[in-house]
Short mmCIF file of C-alpha atoms in Angstrom, two decimals:
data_model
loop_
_atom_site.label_atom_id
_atom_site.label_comp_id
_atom_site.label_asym_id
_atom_site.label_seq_id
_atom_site.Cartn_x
_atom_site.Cartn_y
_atom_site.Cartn_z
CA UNK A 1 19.17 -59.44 85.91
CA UNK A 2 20.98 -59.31 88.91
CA UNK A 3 21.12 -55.65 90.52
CA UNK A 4 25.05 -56.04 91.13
CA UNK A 5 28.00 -57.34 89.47
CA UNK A 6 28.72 -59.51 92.21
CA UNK A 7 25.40 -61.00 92.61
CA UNK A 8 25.44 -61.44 88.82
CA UNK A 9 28.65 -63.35 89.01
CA UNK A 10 27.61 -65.54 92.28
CA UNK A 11 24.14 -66.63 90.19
CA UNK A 12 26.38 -67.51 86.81
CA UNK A 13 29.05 -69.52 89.59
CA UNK A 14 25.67 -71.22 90.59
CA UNK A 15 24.93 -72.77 87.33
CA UNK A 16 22.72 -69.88 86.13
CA UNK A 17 22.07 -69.98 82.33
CA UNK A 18 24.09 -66.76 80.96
CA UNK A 19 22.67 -67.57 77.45
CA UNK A 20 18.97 -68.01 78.68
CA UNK A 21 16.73 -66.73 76.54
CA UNK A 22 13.32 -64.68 77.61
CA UNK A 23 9.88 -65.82 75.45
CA UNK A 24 7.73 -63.26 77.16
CA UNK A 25 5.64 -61.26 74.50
CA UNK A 26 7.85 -57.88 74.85
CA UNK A 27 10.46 -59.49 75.62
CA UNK A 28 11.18 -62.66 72.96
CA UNK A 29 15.06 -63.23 72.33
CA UNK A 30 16.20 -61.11 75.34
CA UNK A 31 19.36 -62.68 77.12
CA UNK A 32 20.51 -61.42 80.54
CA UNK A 33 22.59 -59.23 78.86
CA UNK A 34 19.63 -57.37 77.12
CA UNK A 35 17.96 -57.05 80.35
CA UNK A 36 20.98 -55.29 81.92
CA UNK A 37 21.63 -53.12 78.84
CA UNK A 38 17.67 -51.81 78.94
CA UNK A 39 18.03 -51.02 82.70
CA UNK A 40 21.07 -49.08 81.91
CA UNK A 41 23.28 -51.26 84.44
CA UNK A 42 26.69 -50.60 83.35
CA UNK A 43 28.35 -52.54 86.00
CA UNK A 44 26.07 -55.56 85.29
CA UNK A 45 26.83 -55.65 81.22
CA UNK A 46 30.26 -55.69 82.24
CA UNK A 47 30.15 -58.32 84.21
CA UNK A 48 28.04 -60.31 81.71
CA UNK A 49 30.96 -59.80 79.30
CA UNK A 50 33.71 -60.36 81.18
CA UNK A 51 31.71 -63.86 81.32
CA UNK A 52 31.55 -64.26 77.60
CA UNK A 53 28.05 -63.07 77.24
CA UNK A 54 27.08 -63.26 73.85
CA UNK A 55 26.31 -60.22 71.44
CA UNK A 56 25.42 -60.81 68.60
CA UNK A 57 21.73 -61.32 68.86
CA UNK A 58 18.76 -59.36 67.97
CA UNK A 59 15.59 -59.65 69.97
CA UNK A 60 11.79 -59.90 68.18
CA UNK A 61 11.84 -56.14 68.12
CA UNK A 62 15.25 -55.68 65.82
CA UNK A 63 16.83 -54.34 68.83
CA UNK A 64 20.80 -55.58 68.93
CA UNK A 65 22.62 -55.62 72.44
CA UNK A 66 24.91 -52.65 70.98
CA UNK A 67 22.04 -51.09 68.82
CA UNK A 68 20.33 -50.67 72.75
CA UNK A 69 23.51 -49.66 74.43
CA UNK A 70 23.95 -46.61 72.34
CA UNK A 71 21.50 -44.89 74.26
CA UNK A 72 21.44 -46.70 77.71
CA UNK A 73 24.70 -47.20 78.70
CA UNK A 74 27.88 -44.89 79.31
CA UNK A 75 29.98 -44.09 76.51
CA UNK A 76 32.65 -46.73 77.70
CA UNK A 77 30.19 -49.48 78.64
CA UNK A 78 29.32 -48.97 74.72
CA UNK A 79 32.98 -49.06 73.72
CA UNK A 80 33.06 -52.50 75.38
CA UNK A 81 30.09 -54.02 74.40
CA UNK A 82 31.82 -53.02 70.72
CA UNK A 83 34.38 -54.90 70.67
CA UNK A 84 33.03 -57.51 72.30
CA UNK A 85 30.92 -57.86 69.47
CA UNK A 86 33.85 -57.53 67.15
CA UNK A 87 35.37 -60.37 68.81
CA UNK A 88 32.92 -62.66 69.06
CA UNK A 89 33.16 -65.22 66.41
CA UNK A 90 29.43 -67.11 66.91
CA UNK A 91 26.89 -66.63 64.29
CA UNK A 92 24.37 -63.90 64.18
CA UNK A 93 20.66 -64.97 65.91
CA UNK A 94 18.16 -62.94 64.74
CA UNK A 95 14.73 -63.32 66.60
CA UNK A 96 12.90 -60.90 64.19
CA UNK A 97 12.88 -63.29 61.65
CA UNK A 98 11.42 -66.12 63.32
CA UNK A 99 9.39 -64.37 65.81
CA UNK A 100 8.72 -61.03 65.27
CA UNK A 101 5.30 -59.33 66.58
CA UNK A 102 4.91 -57.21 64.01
CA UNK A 103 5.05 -54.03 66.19
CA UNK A 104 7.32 -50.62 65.71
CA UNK A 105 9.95 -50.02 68.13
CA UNK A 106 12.97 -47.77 69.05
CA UNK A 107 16.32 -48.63 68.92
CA UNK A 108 16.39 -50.87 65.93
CA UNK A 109 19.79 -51.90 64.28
CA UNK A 110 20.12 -50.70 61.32
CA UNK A 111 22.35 -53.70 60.03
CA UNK A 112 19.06 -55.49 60.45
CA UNK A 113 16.01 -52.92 59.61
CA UNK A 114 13.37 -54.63 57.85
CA UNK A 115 12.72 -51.85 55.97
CA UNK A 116 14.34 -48.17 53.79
CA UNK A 117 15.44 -45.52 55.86
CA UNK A 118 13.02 -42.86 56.23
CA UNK A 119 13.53 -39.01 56.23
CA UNK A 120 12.35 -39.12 59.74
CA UNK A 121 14.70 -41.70 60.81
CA UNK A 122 17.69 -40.81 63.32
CA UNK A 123 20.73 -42.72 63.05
CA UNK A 124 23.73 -42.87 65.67
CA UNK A 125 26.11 -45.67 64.87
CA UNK A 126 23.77 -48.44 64.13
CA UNK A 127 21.13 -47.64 66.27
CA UNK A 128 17.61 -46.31 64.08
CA UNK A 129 15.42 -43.84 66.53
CA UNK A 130 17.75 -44.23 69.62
CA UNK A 131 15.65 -43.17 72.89
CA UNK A 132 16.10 -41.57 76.03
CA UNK A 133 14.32 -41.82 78.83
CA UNK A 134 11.62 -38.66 78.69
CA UNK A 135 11.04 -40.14 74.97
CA UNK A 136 10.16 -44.06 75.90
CA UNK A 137 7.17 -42.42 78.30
CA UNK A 138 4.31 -43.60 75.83
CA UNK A 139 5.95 -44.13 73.17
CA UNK A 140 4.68 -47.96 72.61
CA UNK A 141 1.68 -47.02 72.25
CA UNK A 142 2.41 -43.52 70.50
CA UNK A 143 3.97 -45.98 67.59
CA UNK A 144 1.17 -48.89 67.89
CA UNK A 145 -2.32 -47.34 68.55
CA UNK A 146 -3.53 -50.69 68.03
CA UNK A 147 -2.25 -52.11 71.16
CA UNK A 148 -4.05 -49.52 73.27
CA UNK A 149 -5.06 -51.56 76.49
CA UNK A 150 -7.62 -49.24 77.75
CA UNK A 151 -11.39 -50.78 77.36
CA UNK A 152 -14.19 -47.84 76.65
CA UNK A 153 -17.16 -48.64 79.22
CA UNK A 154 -20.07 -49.39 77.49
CA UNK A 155 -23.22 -46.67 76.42
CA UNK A 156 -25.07 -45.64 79.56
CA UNK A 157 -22.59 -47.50 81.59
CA UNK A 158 -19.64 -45.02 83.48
CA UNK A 159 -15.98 -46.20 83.53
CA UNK A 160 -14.78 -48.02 86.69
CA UNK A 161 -13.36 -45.65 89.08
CA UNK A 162 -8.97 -45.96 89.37
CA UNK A 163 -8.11 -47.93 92.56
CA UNK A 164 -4.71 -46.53 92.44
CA UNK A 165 -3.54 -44.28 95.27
CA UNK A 166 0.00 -42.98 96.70
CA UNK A 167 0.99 -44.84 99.63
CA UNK A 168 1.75 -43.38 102.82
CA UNK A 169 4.92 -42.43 103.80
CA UNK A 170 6.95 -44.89 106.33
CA UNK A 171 6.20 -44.41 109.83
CA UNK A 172 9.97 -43.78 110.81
CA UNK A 173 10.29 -42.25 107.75
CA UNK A 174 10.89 -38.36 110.12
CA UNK A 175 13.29 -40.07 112.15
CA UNK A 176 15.44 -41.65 109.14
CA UNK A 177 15.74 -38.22 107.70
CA UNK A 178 17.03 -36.84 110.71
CA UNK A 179 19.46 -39.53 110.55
CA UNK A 180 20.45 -38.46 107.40
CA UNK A 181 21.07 -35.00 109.04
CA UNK A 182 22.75 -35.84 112.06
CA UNK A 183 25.43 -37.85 110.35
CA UNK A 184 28.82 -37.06 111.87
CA UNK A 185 30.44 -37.93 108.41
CA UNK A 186 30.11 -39.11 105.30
CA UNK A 187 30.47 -43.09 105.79
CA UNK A 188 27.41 -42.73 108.52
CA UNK A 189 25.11 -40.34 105.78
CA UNK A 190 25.77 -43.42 103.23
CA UNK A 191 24.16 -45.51 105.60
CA UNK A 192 21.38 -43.19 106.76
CA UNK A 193 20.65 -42.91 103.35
CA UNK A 194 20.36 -46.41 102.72
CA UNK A 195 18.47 -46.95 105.38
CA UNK A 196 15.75 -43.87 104.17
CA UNK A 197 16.37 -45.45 100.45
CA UNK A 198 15.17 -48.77 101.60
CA UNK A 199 11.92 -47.42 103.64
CA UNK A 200 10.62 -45.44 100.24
CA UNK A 201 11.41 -48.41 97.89
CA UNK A 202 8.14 -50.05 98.05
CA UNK A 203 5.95 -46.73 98.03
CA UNK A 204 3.74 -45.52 95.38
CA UNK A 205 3.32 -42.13 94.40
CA UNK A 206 5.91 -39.24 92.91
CA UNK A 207 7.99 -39.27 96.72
CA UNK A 208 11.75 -39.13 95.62
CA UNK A 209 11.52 -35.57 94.62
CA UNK A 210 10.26 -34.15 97.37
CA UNK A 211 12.57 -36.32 99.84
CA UNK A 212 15.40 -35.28 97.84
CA UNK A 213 14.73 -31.55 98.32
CA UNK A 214 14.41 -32.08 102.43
CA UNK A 215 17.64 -34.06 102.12
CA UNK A 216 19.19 -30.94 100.24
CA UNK A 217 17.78 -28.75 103.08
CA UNK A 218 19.17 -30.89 105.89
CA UNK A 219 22.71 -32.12 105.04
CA UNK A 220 25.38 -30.05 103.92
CA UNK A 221 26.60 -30.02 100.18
CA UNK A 222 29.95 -31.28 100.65
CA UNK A 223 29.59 -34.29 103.07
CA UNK A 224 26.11 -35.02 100.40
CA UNK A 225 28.60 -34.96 97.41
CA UNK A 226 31.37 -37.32 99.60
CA UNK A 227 28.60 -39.65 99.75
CA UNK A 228 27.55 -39.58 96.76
CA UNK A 229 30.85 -40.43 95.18
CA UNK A 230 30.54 -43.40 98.11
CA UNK A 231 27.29 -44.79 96.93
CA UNK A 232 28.69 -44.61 93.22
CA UNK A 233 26.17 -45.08 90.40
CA UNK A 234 23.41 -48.03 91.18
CA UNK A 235 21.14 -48.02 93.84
CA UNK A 236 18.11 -45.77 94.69
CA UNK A 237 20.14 -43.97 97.98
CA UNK A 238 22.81 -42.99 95.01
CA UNK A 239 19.64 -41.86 92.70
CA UNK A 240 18.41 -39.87 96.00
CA UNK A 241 21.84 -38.80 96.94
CA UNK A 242 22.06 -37.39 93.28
CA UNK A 243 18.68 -35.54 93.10
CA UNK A 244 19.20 -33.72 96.16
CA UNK A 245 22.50 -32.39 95.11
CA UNK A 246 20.58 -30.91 91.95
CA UNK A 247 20.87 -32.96 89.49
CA UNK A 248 24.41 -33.48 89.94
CA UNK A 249 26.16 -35.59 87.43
CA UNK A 250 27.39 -38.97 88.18
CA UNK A 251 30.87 -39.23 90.01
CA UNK A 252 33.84 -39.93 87.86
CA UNK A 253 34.60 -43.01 87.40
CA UNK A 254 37.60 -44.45 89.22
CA UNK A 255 41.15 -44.33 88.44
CA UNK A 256 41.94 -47.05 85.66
CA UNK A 257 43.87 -50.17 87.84
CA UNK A 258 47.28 -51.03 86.87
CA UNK A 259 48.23 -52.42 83.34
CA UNK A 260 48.01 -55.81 84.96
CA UNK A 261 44.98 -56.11 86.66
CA UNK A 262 42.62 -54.69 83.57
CA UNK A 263 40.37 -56.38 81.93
CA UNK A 264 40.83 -57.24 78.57
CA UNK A 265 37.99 -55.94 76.56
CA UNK A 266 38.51 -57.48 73.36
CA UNK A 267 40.13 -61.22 73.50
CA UNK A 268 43.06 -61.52 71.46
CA UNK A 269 43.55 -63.29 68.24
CA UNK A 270 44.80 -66.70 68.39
CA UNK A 271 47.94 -68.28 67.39
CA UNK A 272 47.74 -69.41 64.01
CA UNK A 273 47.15 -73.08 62.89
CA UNK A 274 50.68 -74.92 62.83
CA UNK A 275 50.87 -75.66 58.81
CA UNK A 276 53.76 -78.24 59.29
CA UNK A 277 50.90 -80.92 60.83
CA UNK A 278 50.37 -83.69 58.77
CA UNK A 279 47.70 -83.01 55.90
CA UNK A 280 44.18 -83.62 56.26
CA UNK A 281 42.95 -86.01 52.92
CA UNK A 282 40.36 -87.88 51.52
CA UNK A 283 41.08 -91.53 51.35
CA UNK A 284 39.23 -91.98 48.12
CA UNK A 285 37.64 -89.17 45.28
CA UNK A 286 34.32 -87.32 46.14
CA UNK A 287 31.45 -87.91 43.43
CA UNK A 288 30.01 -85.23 41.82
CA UNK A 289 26.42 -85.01 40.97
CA UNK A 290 24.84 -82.75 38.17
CA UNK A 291 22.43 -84.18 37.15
CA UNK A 292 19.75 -85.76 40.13
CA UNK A 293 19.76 -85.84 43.58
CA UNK A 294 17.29 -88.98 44.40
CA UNK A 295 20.32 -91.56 44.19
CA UNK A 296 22.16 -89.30 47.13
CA UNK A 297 19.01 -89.01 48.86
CA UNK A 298 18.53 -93.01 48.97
CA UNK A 299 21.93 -93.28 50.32
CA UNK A 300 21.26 -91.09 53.49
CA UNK A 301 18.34 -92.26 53.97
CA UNK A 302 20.29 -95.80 55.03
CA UNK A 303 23.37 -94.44 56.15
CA UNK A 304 24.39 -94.87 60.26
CA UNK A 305 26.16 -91.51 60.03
CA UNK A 306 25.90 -88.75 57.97
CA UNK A 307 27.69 -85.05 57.70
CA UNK A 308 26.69 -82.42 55.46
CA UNK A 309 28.56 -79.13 54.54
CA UNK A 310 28.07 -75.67 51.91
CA UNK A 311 30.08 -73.67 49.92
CA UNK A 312 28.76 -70.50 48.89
CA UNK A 313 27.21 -69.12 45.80
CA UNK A 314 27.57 -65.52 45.01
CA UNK A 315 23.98 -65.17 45.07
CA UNK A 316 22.63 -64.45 48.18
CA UNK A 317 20.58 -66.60 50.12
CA UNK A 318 22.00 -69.50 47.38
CA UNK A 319 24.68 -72.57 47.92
CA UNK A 320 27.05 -73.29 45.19
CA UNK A 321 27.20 -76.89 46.28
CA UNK A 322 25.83 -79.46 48.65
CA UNK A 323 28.60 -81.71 50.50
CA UNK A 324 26.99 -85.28 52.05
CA UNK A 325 29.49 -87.21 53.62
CA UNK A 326 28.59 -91.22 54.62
CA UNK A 327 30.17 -93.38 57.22
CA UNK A 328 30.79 -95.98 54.59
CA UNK A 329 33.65 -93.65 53.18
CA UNK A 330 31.41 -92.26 50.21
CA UNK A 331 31.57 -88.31 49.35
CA UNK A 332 28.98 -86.31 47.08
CA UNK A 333 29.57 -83.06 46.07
CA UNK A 334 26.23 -81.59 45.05
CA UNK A 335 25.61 -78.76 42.39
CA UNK A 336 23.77 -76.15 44.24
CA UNK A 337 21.51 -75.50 40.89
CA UNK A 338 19.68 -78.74 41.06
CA UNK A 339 16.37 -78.92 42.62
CA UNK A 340 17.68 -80.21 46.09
CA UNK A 341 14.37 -80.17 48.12
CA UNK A 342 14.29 -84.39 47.85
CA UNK A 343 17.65 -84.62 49.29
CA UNK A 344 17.08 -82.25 51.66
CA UNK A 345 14.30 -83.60 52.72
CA UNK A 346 16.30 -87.50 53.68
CA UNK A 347 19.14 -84.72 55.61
CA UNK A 348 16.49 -83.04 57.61
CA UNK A 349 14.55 -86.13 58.33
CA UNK A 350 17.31 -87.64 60.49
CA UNK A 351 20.49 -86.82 63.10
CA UNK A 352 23.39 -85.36 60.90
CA UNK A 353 26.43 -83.70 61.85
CA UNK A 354 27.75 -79.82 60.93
CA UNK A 355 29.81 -77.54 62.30
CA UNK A 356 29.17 -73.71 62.57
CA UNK A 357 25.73 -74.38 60.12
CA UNK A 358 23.87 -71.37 60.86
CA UNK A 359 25.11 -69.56 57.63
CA UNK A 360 24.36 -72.86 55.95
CA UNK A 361 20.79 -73.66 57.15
CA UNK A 362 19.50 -70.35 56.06
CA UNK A 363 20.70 -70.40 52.00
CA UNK A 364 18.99 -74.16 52.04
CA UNK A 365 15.27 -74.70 51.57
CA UNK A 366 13.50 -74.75 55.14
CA UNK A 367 13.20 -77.75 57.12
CA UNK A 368 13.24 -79.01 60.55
CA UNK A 369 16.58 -80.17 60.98
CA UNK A 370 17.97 -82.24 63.52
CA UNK A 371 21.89 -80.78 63.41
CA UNK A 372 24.61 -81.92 65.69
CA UNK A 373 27.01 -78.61 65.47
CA UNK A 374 29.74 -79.95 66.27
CA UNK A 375 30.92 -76.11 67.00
CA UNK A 376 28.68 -76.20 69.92
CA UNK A 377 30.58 -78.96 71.91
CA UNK A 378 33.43 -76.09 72.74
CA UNK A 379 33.28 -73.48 74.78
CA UNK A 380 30.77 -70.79 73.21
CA UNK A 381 32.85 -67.51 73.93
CA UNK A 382 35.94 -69.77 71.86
CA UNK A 383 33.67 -71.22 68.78
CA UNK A 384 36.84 -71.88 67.21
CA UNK A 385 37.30 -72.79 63.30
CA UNK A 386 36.88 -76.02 61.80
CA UNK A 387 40.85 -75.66 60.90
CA UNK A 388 41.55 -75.24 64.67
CA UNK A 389 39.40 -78.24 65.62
CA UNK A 390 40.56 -80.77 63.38
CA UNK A 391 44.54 -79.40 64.20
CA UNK A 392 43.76 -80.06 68.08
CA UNK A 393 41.86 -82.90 67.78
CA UNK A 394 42.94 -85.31 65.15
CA UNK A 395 47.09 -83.63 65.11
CA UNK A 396 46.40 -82.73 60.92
CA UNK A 397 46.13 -79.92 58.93
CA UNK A 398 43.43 -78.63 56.88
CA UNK A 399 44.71 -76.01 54.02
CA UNK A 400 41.98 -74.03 53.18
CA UNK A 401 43.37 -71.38 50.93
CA UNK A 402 40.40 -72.40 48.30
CA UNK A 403 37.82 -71.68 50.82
CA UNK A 404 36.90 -68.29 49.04
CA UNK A 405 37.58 -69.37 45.35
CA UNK A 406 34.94 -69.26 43.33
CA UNK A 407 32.24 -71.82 43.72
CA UNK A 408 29.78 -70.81 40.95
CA UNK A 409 32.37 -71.47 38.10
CA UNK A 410 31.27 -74.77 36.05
CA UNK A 411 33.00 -77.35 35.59
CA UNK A 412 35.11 -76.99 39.47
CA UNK A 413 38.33 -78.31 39.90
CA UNK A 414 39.67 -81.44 40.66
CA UNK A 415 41.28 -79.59 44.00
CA UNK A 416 37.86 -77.47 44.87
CA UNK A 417 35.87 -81.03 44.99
CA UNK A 418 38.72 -82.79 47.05
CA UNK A 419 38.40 -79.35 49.46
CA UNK A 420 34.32 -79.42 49.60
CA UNK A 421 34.17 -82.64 50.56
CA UNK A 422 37.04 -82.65 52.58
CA UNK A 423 35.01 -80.15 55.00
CA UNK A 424 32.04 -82.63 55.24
CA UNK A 425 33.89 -86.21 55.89
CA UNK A 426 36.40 -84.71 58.64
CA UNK A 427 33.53 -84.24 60.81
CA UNK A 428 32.87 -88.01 60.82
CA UNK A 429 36.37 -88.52 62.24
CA UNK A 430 36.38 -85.52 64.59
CA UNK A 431 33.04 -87.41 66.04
CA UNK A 432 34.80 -90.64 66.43
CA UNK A 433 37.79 -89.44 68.22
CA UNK A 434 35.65 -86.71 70.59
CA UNK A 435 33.44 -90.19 71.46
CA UNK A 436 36.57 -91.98 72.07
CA UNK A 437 38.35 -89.05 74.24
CA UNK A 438 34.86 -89.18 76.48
#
């Protein structure tokens, strides 16, 4: 993560991934954003956001981006990651599911806990056993004895003595903290400090304490606290600048800018869809299948093209029905209580098209699938609706005021199978004319 906004906003200019995504073994499903949240760098996280960062992800832990700003980040750095949340309109990816360690952690989400709520269990928001940082000294292992490194020397054989020893102080390391003290003001002690800041950086050993207490002794308290409201909040001179005033909380933060220049923390809604376009239709009736999949599963399997959509059951983790749309013009609507492994297995075996199937991939039997989201070809921070899409890009209208009508009812609707479909054979055309626009 970069250490300042700026450099943070230079690296993403550069072509840096915002979206990359860490595989280490502590650290699997971590984006930048993650990184800057656990190293409490406000400035950084707002950066990331004001980039379009995305939030809604948890990490192999069950640790959310907001579930770990709760307790690392300043009360309005939370408020922003929030709504940012709240606004963003991609799908949930969770990283527990698919590649969880196994291990116990702080600072779970609770939206996502793997398991009941426990009488020990603290709960701020939706963070489970927020931390602080006194209680994340040990507390790994505290939680997972198992994953104790340390190796007990074997019988009759004594442990390796510990190579580890404080470093030296810097050799100018007298002279930069007269520096410090001879300042003439406070712009010259923010530089003296920097300067001292940068000598210590590399040293081992507990040294920032007792600097900061010579630094008390040796500049006066009010041009220390004028450069401490200089050096603001990141940095290890402001960390130094801090301890030697006590302890002192952080500056306030700055005077809001004017109405105009503020960043907007939560985007605003879009217009709605213009409803006097042209209506989206079917050129022909879908076909509805009840009673075996194999003759649907034939057909994909020698189609050119083929898109698939869902509708909802109530049940979770269920689809009411199974849309397959062909480039020869042929529909299927599919009833979701049929054994639909075989035709899942022809969709999963080759390149279809979708759009926004994250929802969708999870309530259908487990596969390998090879999905072009169609979603994913617009800017991520938009992800706008299929409605939107198909208004922009083909000039029509898609009505879906049946999208939340209920799917599990037998026999549906001459209008429900017209709509289901409908959602799976406009991607075919929204492919043709994006190919055609390119």
């Amino acid at each position: 993560t970069a250490s300042t906004p700026q450099n943070c906003k230079i690296l993403i200019d550069a072509g840096c991934d915002v979206e990359a995504v860490a595989t280490g073994e502590f650290s699997y499903g971590k984006t930048p954003l993650f990184f800057a949240v656990t190293r409490c760098r406000d400035a950084t996280v707002l950066a990331l956001l004001e980039r379009g960062a995305a939030t809604k992800i948890v990490n192999n832990k069950g640790q959310s981006v907001r579930a770990l700003a709760r307790s690392h980040l300043k009360p309005e750095t939370y408020a922003a990651i929030v709504a940012a949340e709240e606004a963003d309109e991609r799908e949930w990816i969770n990283w527990r599911e698919t590649k969880s360690d196994g291990l116990t952690y702080g600072d779970l989400d609770l939206r996502f806990l793997e398991r009941p709520l426990e009488s020990t269990d603290v709960v701020d928001d939706v963070a489970v056993n927020p931390t602080t940082h006194i209680s994340r000294r040990g507390a790994f292992l505290r939680k997972n004895p198992q994953r104790q490194q340390k190796q007990q020397a074997p019988p009759g054989k004594p442990p390796k003595p510990s190579t580890y020893a404080p470093s030296e102080p810097p050799a100018n390391g007298d002279a930069l903290l007269r520096a410090v003290a001879d300042a003439s003001d406070a712009v010259e002690t923010v530089g003296a400090l920097e300067a001292l800041a940068a000598a210590y950086a590399d040293r081992k050993g507990l040294w920032l304490p007792p600097l900061a207490e010579d630094i008390a002794k040796a500049v006066p308290r009010d041009r220390l606290e004028a450069a401490a409201a200089m050096l603001g909040d990141d940095g290890l001179a402001a960390r130094l600048a801090r301890r030697a005033l006590g302890g002192a909380p952080r500056p306030p933060a700055p005077p809001a800018p004017p109405k105009a220049f503020q960043r907007r923390v939560k985007t605003p809604a879009p217009p709605p869809v213009d409803a006097t376009l042209p209506r989206c239709a079917l050129s022909g009736e879908p076909a509805w299948v009840d009673d075996d999949v194999g003759a649907v599963a034939a057909a994909v399997a020698t189609a050119k093209r083929v898109a698939f959509d869902c509708e909802f059951s109530a049940v979770e983790d269920r689809v009411a029905t199974l849309q397959v749309a062909l480039d020869d013009g042929r529909v299927f609507v599919v009833d979701g209580t049929l054994n639909l492994d075989p035709l899942v297995d022809a969709l999963s075996a080759r390149r279809v098209l979708g759009y926004g199937v994250g929802e969708d991939l999870k309530r259908l039997p487990r596969r390998d699938w090879n999905v072009d989201d169609l979603q994913r070809r617009f800017p991520r921070h938009k992800a706008p609706s299929l409605q939107r899409v198909v208004a922009e890009v083909l000039g029509e209208y898609v009505d879906k005021s049946l999208q939340r009508s209920d799917w599990d009812v037998r026999p549906l609707s001459s209008e429900q199978l017209r709509y289901a479909a409908l959602d799976a054979a406009v991607l075919l055309r929204v492919e043709d004319e994006l190919s055609e626009a390119s």
